[in-house]
Short mmCIF file of C-alpha atoms in Angstrom, two decimals:
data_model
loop_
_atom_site.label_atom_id
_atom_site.label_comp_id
_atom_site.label_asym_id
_atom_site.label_seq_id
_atom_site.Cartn_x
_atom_site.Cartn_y
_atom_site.Cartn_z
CA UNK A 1 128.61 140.85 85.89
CA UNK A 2 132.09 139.20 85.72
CA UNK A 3 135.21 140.56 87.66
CA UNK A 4 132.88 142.21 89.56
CA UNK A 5 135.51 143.21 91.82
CA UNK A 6 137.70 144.81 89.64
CA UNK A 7 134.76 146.52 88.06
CA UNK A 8 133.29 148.41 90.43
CA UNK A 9 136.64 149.25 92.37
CA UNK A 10 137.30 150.81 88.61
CA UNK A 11 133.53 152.70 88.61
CA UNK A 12 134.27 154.06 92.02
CA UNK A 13 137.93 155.66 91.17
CA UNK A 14 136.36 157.04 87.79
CA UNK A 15 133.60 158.54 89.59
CA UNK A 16 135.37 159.42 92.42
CA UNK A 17 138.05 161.29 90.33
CA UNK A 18 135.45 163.08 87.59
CA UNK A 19 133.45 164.70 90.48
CA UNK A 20 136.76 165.65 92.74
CA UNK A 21 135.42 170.01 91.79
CA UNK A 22 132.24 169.11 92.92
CA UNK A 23 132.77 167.18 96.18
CA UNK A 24 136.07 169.95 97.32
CA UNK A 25 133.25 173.03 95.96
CA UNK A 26 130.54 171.47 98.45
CA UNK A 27 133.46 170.99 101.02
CA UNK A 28 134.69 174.75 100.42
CA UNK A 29 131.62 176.18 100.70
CA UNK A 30 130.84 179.21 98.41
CA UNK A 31 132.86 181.02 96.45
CA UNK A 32 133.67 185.05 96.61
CA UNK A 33 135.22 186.73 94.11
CA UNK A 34 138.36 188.20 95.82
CA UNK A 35 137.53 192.14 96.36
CA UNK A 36 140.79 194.18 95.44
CA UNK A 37 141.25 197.51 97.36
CA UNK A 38 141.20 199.88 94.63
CA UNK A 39 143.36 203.42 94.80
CA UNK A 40 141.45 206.08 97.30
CA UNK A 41 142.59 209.08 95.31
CA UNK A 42 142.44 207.90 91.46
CA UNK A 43 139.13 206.89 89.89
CA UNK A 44 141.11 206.59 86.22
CA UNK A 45 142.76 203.96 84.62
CA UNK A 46 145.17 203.80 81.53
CA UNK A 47 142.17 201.66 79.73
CA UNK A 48 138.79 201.20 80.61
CA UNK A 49 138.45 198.70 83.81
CA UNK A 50 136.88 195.51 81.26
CA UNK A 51 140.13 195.83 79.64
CA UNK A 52 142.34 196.18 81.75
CA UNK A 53 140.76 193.02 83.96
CA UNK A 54 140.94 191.39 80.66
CA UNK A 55 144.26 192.45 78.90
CA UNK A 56 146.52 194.08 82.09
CA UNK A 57 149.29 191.30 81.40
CA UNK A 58 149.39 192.03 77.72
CA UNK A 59 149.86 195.93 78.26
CA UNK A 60 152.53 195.26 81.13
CA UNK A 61 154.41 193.25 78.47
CA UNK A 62 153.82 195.24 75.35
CA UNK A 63 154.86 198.23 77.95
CA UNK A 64 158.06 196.57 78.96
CA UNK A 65 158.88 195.77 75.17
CA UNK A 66 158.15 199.90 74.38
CA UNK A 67 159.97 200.91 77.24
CA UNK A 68 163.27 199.08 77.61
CA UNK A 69 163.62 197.37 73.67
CA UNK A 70 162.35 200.44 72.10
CA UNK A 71 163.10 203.06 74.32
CA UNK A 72 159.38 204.41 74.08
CA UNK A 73 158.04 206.25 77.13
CA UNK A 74 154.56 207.29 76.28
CA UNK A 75 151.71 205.14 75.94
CA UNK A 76 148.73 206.76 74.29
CA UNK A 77 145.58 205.14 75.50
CA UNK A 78 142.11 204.52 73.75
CA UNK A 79 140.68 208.01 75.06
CA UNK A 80 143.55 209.97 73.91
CA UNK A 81 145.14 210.46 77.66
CA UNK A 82 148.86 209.98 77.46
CA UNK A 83 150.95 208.05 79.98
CA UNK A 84 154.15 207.69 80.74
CA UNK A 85 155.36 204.07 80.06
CA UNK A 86 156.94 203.64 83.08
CA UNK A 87 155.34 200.16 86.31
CA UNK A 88 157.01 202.21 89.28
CA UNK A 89 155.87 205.18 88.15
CA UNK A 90 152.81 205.12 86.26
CA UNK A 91 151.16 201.84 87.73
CA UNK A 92 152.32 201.67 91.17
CA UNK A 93 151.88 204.76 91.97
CA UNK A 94 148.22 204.13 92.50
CA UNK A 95 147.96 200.27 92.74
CA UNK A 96 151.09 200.73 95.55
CA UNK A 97 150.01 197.78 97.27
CA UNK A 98 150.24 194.10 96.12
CA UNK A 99 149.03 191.92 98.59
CA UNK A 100 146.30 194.25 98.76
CA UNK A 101 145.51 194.51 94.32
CA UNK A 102 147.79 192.12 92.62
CA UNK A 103 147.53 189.31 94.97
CA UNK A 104 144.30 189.24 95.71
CA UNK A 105 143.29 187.93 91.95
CA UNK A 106 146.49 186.50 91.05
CA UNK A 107 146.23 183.89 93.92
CA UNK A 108 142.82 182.91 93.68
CA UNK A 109 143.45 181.91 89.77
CA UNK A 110 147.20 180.46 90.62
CA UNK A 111 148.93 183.43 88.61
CA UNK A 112 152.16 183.70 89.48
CA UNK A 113 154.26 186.26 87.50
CA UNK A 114 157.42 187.30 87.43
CA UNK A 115 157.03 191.07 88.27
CA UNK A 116 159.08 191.25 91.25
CA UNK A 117 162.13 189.28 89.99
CA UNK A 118 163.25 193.04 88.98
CA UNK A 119 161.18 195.34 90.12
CA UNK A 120 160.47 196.42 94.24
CA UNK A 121 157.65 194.79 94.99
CA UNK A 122 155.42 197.73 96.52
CA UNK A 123 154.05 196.83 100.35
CA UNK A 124 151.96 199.86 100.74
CA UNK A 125 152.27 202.45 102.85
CA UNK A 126 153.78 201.99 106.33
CA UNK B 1 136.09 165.04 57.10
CA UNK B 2 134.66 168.25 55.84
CA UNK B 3 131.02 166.75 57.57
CA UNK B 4 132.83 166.85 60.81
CA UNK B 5 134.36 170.19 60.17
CA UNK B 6 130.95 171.66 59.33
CA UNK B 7 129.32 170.01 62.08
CA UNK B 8 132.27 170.95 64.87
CA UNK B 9 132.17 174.87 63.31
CA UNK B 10 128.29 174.89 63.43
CA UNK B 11 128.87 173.96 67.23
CA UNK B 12 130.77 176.91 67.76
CA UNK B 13 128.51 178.96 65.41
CA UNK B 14 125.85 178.12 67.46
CA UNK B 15 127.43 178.86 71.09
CA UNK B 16 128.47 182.40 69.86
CA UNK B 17 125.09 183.07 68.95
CA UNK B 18 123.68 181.79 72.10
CA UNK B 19 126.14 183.56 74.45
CA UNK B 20 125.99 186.95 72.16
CA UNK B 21 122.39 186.41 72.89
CA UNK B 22 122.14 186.44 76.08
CA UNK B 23 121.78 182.41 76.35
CA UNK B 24 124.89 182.31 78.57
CA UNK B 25 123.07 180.48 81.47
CA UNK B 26 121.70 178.17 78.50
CA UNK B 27 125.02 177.24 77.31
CA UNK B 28 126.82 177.68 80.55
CA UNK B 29 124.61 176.55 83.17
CA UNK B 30 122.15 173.64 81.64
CA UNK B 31 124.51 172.44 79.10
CA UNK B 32 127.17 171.70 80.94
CA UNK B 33 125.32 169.87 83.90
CA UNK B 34 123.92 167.75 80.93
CA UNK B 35 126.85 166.69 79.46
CA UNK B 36 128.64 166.15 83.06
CA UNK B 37 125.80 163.80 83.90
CA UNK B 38 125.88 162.41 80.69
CA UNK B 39 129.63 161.42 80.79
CA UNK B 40 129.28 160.37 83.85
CA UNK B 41 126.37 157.70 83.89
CA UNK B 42 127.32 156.77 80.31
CA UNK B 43 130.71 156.07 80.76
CA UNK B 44 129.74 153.79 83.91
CA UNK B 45 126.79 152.24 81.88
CA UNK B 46 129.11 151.40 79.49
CA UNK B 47 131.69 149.50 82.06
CA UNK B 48 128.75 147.91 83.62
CA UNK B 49 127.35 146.48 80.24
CA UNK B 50 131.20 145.82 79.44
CA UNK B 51 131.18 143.76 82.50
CA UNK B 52 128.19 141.79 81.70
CA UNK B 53 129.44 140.61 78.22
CA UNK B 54 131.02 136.84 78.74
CA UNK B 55 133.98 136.11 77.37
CA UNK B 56 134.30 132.50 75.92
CA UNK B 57 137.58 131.87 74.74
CA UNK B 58 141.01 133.30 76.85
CA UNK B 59 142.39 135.52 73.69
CA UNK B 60 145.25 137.24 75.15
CA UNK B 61 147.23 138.48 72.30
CA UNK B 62 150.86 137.34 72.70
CA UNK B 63 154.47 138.85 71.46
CA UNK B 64 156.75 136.55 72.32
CA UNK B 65 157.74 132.99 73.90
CA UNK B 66 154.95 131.56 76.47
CA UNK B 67 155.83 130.25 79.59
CA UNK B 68 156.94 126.62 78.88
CA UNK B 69 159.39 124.58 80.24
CA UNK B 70 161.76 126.18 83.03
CA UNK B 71 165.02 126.70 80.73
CA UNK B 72 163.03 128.23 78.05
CA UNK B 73 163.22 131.84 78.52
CA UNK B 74 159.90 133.23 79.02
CA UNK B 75 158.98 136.74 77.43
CA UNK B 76 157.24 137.82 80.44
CA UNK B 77 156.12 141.12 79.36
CA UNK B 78 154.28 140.92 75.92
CA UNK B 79 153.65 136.93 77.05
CA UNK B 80 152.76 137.49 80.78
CA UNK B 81 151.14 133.91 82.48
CA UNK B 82 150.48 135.59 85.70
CA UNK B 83 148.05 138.24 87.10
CA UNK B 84 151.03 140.10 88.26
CA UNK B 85 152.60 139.94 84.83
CA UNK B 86 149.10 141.07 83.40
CA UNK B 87 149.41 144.22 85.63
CA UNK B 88 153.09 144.90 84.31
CA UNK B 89 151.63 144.37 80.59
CA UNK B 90 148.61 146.71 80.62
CA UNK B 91 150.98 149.16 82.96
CA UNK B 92 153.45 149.47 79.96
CA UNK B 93 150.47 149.57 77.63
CA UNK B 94 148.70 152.63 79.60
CA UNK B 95 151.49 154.92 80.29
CA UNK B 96 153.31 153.92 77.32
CA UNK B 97 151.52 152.83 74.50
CA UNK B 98 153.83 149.90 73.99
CA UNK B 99 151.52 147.56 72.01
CA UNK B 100 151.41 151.06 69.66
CA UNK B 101 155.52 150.93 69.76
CA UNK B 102 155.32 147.91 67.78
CA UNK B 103 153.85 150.02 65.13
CA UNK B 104 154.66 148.88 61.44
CA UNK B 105 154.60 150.47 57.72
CA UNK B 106 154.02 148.66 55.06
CA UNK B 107 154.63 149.88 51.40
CA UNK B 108 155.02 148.11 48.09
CA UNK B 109 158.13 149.15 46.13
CA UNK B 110 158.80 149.88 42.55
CA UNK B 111 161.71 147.57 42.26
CA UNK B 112 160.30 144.38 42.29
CA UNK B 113 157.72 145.30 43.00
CA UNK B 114 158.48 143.97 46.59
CA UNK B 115 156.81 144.97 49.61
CA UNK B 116 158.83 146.78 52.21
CA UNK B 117 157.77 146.52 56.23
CA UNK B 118 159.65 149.42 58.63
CA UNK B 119 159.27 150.02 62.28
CA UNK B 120 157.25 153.36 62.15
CA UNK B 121 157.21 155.35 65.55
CA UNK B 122 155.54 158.21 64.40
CA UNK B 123 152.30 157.60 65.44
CA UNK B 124 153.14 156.26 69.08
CA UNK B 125 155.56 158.92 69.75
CA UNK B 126 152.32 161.78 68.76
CA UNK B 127 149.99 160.23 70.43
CA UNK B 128 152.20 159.52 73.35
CA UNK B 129 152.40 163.55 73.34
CA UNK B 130 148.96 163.81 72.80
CA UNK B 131 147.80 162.08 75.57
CA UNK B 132 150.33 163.31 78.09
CA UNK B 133 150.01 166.87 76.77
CA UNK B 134 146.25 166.53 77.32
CA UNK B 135 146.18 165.46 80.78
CA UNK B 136 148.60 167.89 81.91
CA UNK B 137 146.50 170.70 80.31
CA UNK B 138 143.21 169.05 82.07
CA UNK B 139 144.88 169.01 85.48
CA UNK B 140 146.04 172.42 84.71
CA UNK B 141 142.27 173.70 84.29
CA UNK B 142 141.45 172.36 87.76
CA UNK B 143 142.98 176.28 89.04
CA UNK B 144 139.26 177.03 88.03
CA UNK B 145 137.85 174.38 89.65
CA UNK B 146 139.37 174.18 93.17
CA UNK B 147 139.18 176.98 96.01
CA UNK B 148 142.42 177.41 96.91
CA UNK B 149 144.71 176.18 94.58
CA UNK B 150 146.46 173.29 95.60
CA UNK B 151 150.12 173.78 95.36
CA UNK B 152 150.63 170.85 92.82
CA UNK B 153 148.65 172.87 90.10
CA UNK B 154 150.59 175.40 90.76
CA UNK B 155 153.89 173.45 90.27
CA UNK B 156 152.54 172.14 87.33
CA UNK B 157 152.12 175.75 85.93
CA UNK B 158 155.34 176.53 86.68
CA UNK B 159 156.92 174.00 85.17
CA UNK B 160 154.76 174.23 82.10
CA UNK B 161 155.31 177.78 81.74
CA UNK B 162 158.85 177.37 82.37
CA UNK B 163 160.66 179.15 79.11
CA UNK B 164 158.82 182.54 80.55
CA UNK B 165 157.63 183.32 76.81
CA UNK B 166 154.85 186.34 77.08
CA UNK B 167 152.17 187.12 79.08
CA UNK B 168 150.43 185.30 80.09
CA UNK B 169 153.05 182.77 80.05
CA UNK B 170 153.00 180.23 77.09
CA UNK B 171 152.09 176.80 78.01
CA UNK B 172 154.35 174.16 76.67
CA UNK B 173 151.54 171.91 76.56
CA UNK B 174 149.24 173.59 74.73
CA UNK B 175 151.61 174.06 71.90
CA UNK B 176 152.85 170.40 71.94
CA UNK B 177 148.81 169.36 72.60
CA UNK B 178 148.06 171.13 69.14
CA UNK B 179 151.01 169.80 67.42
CA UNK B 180 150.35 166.42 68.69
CA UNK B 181 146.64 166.43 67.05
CA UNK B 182 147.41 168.36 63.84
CA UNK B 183 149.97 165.32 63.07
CA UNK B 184 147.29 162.77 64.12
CA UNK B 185 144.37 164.58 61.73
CA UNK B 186 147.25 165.03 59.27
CA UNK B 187 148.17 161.77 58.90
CA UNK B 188 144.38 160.40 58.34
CA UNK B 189 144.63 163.22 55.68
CA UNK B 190 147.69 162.42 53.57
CA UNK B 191 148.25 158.95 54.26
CA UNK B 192 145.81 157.20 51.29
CA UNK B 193 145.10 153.86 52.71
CA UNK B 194 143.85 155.55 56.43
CA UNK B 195 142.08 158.45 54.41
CA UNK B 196 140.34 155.25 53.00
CA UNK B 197 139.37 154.03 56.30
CA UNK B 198 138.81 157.31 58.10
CA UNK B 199 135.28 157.63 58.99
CA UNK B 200 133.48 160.56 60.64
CA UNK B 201 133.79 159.15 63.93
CA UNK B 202 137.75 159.07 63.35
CA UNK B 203 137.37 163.24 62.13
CA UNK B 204 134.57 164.36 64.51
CA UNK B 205 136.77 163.48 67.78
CA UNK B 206 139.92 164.58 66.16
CA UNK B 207 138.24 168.47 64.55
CA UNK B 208 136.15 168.71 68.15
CA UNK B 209 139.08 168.71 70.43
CA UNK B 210 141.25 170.47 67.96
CA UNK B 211 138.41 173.17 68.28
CA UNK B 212 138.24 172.80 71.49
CA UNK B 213 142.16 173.22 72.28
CA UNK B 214 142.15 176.42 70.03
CA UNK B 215 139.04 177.82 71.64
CA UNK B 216 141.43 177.61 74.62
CA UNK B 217 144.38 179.21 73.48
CA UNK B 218 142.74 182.07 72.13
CA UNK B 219 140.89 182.74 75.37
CA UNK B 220 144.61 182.55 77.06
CA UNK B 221 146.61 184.13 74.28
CA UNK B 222 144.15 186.32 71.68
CA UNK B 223 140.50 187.33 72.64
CA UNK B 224 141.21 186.92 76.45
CA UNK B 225 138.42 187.24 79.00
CA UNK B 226 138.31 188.34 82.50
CA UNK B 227 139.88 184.89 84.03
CA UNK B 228 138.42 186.71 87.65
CA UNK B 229 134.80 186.51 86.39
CA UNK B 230 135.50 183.08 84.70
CA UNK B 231 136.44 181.26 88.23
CA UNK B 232 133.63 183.05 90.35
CA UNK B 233 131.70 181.52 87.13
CA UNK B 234 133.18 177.95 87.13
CA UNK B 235 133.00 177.87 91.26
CA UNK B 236 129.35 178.61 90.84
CA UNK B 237 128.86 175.41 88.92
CA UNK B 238 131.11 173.20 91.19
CA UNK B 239 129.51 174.53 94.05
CA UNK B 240 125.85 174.21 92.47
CA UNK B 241 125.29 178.10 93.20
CA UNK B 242 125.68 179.26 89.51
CA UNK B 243 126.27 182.95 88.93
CA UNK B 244 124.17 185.22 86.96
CA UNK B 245 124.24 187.72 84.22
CA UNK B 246 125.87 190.46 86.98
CA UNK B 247 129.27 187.66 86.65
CA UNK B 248 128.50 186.29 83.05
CA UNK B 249 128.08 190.12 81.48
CA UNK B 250 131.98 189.87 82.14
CA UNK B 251 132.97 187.03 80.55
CA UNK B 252 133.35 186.94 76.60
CA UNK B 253 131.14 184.92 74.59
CA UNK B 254 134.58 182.26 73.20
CA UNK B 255 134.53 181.28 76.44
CA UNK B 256 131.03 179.96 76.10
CA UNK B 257 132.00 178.55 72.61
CA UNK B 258 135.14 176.98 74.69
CA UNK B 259 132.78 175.63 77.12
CA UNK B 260 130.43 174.21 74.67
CA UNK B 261 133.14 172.15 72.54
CA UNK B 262 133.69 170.60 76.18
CA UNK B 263 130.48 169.67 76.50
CA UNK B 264 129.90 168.02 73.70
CA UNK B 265 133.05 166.21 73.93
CA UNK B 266 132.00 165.09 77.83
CA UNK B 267 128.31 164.36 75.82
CA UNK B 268 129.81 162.50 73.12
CA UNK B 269 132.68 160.46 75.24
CA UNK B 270 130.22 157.68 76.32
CA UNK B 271 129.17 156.87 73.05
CA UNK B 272 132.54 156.74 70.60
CA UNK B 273 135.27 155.72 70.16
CA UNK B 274 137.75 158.07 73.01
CA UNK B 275 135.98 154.99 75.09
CA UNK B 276 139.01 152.95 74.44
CA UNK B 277 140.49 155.21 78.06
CA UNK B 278 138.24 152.05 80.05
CA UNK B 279 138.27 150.07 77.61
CA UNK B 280 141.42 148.95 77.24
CA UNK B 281 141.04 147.93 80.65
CA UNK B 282 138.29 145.05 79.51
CA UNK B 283 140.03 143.96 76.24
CA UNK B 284 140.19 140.19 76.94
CA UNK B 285 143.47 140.23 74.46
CA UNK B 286 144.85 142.79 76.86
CA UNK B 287 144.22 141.66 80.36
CA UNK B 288 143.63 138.14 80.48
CA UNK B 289 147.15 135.87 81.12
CA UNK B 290 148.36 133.43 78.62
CA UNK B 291 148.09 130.57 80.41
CA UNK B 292 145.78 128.42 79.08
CA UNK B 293 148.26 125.17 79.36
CA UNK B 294 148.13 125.10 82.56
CA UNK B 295 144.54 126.48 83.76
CA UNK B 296 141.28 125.74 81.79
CA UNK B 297 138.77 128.77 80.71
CA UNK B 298 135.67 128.29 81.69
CA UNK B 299 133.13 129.22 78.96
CA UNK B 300 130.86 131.17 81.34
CA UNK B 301 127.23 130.93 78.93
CA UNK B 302 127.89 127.29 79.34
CA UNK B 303 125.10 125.49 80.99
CA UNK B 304 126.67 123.07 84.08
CA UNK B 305 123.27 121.26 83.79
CA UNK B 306 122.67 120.66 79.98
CA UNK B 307 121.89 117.60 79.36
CA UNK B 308 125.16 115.43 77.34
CA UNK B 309 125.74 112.58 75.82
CA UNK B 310 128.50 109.88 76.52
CA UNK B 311 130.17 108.46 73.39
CA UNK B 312 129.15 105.25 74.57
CA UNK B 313 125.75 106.18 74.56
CA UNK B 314 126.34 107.56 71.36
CA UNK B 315 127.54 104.36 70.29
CA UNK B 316 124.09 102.58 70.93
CA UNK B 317 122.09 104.88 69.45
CA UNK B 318 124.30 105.05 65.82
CA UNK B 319 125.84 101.39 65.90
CA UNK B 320 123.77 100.18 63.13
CA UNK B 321 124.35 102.92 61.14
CA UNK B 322 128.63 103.25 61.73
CA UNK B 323 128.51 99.54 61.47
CA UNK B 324 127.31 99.83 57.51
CA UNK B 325 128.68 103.14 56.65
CA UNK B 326 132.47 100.86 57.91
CA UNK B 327 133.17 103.30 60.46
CA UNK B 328 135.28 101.30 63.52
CA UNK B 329 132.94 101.06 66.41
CA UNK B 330 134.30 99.98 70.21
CA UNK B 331 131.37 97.29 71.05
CA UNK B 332 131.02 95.05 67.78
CA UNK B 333 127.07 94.63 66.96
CA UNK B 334 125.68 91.37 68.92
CA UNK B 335 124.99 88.50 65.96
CA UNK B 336 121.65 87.92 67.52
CA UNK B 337 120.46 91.41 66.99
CA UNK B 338 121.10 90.93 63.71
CA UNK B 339 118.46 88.88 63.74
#
C-alpha cells in the first residue's frame, strides 16, 4: 500500500461520515413516533385521517387559495360533509393547541411552516 | 440509452410490485442494508486496491510555466511543485471543477473548412450545479435520519425553501438538481460526437438518479406519503430496530420505489464510474507535484537488488563484436588477444 497515510486517514473520514445515522441512531437510542393529543370532543375530520397525515399541507394551501384569492368558503369533502373554509374557525377549533398537535410532528421531521406569520398561533386552553 | 431506461423503469416496476405486495420489509429492510454494506466495503476495497497499484512515472498533468529559475514566474496553481501547492490544486479541482473550466469545443466550419476551438462552460457550470445541488439535497434528507434535528438541517431548509412557493415548500435544489441532470443526459443526447461515445454506463448513472430525484419530488410534491410514518420507518433502520407492517401499512409504495433507486445507486457506486468522488483523490496527474527537476521518482516495482551491469563490464563482454561492427569502444582491444 503506498501513501498509506493519506489512505487510510481518507477510509476513516469516508466511513466515518457514511455511517454518521447509524452511530447518532445507536447514540439516541430508539425512536418514538411523536404521539399528538388529538381533540377530546371531535372524533371527525374534514378527510379521512391517512389523508389528512398525508396531504394536510396541500388542503391548508388549496384552502387559503379558495378562501382569500377566490373568495370560496365551503369546502366539500370526500363524504359529502361540508365545511366552512375558514383555519381559525374550522381547524383550530378542534386542533386548538399547537405545541400539543402541530408541533409535535412538525419538529420531529424539521417542518417549519409559516402558519403563524398571520394567523394567532392557538396555545390551548388556559 | 433506451437499455438503461428500460432497465432503470424495470427497477421501479419491480419495487412497486414488491411494496404493493406486501414485500415492503423486502425492499425496505434487506435491500437497503445490502446496498449500505455494499457501498460501504466496496468503495473502501476499491481505495485500498487503488492504494496498492504503483505508480512508475510522476505524471502530473501541467497548465502552465513549472517552477524554474527564481525570476521566471511560476504558475503555481495548475503547475504546483509543492505538496502545499498540490493541496491548493486538487482544492480548486474538488469544489470547483477547475480542470473542467478549461473545457473546450471544437467544431469544423463550412468556410474553409477550418476548424473552430471556443471556451465552452456549459458543462462545468451544470455539473458544478449538479453536484452542489446534490449534496445539499443529501444533507437535507439527513431530517430522516437524525433524532432531533440538528439546527444546521434546519437552516439549510430554510434557506432552500426560501421563495415560500407551496406547500410543502419548493426546494430550490431539487428543481436546479433536475435541471442540472436533464442538461447533462441532454447533451450526451444531442451532441453527435458524445452520443457516439456514450455508453450504458454513461446513461445508466445519469436515467437512475434522474429516477431517483423524481421518485423524490413526487413523494414531496404529487403522491405524498405520511412523512410521520416514513421517519419512525427510516429511524428503525438507523437504529437497527426496523418497524413493521403496523408503520409500513402507512407509507405509500413510491416511497419504496424511491428507496430502491437509492439502493441500487449505493449498490452500483463501488463498481462505476460515480467512483471518480475518491478517485480523483489518487489520480497521479492530479495529486502528485511537478517537480521532477529537482527530486527523482522512485519507480516503486523496481528491484534495489537486481542484479546490473556496468558499461564497463559491458564493454568486455561485446568488445570483439563493437570492435568489427566500428562502433567506438573506451578500452581499445589488446594486440595480443588478437592473437
Amino acid at each position: 500500500m503506498y501513501n498509506k497515510t493519506y489512505v487510510l486517514a481518507g477510509i476513516i473520514i469516508f466511513v466515518a461520515l457514511f455511517t454518521t445515522p447509524f452511530w447518532t441512531g445507536i447514540m439516541s437510542g430508539s425512536y418514538q413516533r411523536p404521539a399528538v393529543q388529538l381533540p377530546a370532543n371531535e372524533k371527525e375530520c374534514v378527510e379521512p385521517v391517512e389523508y389528512m397525515r398525508a396531504e394536510h399541507m396541500q388542503l391548508l394551501n388549496d384552502w387559503r387559495d379558495q378562501a382569500l384569492r377566490n373568495e370560496a368558503r365551503v369546502y366539500v369533502s370526500s363524504t359529502g360533509k361540508k365545511w366552512e373554509i375558514s383555519l381559525q374557525n374550522t381547524c383550530l377549533k378542534c386542533h386548538n393547541n399547537t405545541t400539543e398537535f402541530c408541533d409535535k410532528c412538525h419538529i420531529s421531521n424539521s417542518v417549519y411552516p409559516y402558519c403563524w406569520t398571520c394567523h394567532i398561533e392557538p396555545k390551548g386552553k388556559k | 440509452m433506451s437499455t438503461s431506461l428500460l432497465v432503470v423503469l424495470l427497477i421501479g416496476v419491480v419495487a412497486w410490485l414488491g411494496a404493493s405486495l406486501g414485500l415492503a420489509s423486502l425492499f425496505g429492510v434487506f435491500l437497503p442494508y445490502v446496498a449500505v454494506i455494499i457501498f460501504i466495503a466496496g468503495v473502501v476495497w476499491r481505495m485500498v486496491y487503488w492504494s496498492k497499484s504503483p505508480v512508475p512515472f510522476a505524471i502530473p498533468t501541467t497548465g502552465g510555466q513549472q517552477a524554474s529559475l527564481e525570476w521566471i514566474k511560476q504558475a503555481s496553481l495548475d503547475n504546483p511543485s509543492t505538496k502545499w501547492g498540490v493541496v491548493k490544486r486538487m482544492f480548486l479541482e474538488v469544489f470547483f471543477f477547475r480542470s473542467l473550466f478549461r473545457n473546450t469545443y471544437a467544431e469544423v466550419r463550412e468556410d474553409g473548412p477550418r476548424i473552430v476551438y471556443f471556451s465552452s462552460k456549459w458543462l462545468w457550470c451544470f455539473a458544478l450545479l449538479f453536484h452542489y445541488c446534490f449534496l445539499l439535497v443529501f444533507i437535507r434528507h439527513f431530517r430522516f435520519f437524525i433524532d432531533p434535528v440538528p439546527a444546521c438541517i434546519t437552516f439549510i431548509e430554510a434557506v432552500d425553501g426560501v421563495l415560500q412557493i407551496g406547500a410543502p415548500r419548493l426546494y430550490l435544489t431539487g428543481v436546479l438538481l433536475l435541471t442540472a441532470l436533464l442538461f447533462l443526459l441532454g447533451r450526451r443526447l444531442f451532441n453527435e460526437r458524445l452520443r457516439y461515445l456514450s455508453l450504458m454506463n454513461d446513461y445508466f448513472p445519469l436515467l437512475l438518479i434522474i429516477a431517483l430525484v423524481l421518485s423524490g419530488m413526487s413523494l414531496r410534491y404529487f403522491i405524498k406519503t405520511d412523512i410521520a410514518s416514513v421517519k419512525a420507518f427510516t429511524m428503525g433502520l438507523v437504529t437497527f430496530q426496523p418497524v413493521g407492517a403496523e408503520v409500513t401499512k402507512n407509507i405509500g409504495s413510491l416511497f419504496f420505489v424511491h428507496l430502491t433507486y437509492l439502493s441500487v445507486l449505493l449498490m452500483y457506486f463501488p463498481f462505476s464510474k460515480l467512483m471518480h468522488a475518491p478517485g480523483v483523490f489518487f489520480s497521479p496527474t492530479r495529486n502528485l507535484p511537478n517537480n521532477t527537476r529537482a527530486v527523482h521518482h522512485e519507480n516503486p516495482w523496481n528491484d534495489r537488488n537486481a542484479p546490473f551491469t556496468t558499461y564497463a563490464e559491458y564493454e568486455d563482454t561485446f568488445r570483439d563484436v563493437m570492435v568489427e561492427a566500428g562502433l567506438p569502444v573506451e578500452k581499445q582491444p589488446d594486440a595480443g588477444d588478437k592473437e
